[in-house]
């Protein structure tokens, strides 16, 4: 069963990759505008979105 869960997680990540890349690119642009350190690229959609939220203006 664990192997199946790992395969499903990998499939979800591969389909999410364009969104993860877009969120990372936007977070990097916002970091640059705010004179902050660019964030590391995340491996999953939830973390990428949470990271982007940290860089959004209030």
CSV table of C-alpha atoms in Angstrom, one decimal:
chain,number,residue,atom,x,y,z
A,1,UNK,CA,0.0,0.0,0.0
A,2,UNK,CA,2.8,2.4,0.8
A,3,UNK,CA,4.2,2.0,-2.7
A,4,UNK,CA,0.9,3.0,-4.1
A,5,UNK,CA,0.8,6.1,-1.9
A,6,UNK,CA,4.3,7.1,-3.0
A,7,UNK,CA,3.3,6.6,-6.7
A,8,UNK,CA,0.2,8.8,-6.2
A,9,UNK,CA,2.2,11.5,-4.4
A,10,UNK,CA,4.7,11.5,-7.3
A,11,UNK,CA,1.9,11.8,-9.9
A,12,UNK,CA,0.3,14.7,-8.0
A,13,UNK,CA,3.6,16.5,-7.8
A,14,UNK,CA,4.3,16.1,-11.5
A,15,UNK,CA,0.9,17.5,-12.4
A,16,UNK,CA,1.4,20.4,-9.9
A,17,UNK,CA,4.9,21.3,-11.1
A,18,UNK,CA,3.8,24.1,-13.4
A,19,UNK,CA,1.9,25.7,-10.5
A,20,UNK,CA,4.8,25.2,-8.1
A,21,UNK,CA,7.2,26.8,-10.7
A,22,UNK,CA,4.8,29.8,-11.2
A,23,UNK,CA,4.4,30.3,-7.4
A,24,UNK,CA,8.1,30.1,-6.9
A,25,UNK,CA,8.8,32.6,-9.8
A,26,UNK,CA,6.3,35.1,-8.3
A,27,UNK,CA,7.7,34.6,-4.8
A,28,UNK,CA,11.2,35.4,-6.2
A,29,UNK,CA,10.0,38.5,-7.9
A,30,UNK,CA,8.2,39.7,-4.7
A,31,UNK,CA,11.3,38.9,-2.7
A,32,UNK,CA,13.5,41.0,-5.0
A,33,UNK,CA,11.0,43.9,-4.9
A,34,UNK,CA,11.1,43.8,-1.1
A,35,UNK,CA,14.9,43.4,-0.9
A,36,UNK,CA,14.5,40.0,0.7
A,37,UNK,CA,16.3,36.8,0.2
A,38,UNK,CA,14.9,34.7,-2.6
A,39,UNK,CA,13.1,31.6,-1.4
A,40,UNK,CA,14.0,28.0,-2.1
A,41,UNK,CA,11.9,26.1,-4.6
A,42,UNK,CA,9.4,23.9,-2.8
A,43,UNK,CA,8.5,20.3,-3.7
A,44,UNK,CA,4.8,20.4,-3.2
A,45,UNK,CA,1.9,22.7,-4.0
A,46,UNK,CA,0.8,23.4,-0.5
A,47,UNK,CA,4.3,24.5,0.6
A,48,UNK,CA,4.8,26.6,-2.5
A,49,UNK,CA,1.5,28.4,-1.9
A,50,UNK,CA,2.3,29.0,1.8
A,51,UNK,CA,5.7,30.3,0.8
A,52,UNK,CA,4.2,32.7,-1.7
A,53,UNK,CA,1.8,34.0,0.9
A,54,UNK,CA,4.8,35.0,3.1
A,55,UNK,CA,5.9,37.4,0.3
A,56,UNK,CA,2.5,38.9,-0.5
A,57,UNK,CA,2.1,42.5,0.7
A,58,UNK,CA,-0.2,43.1,3.6
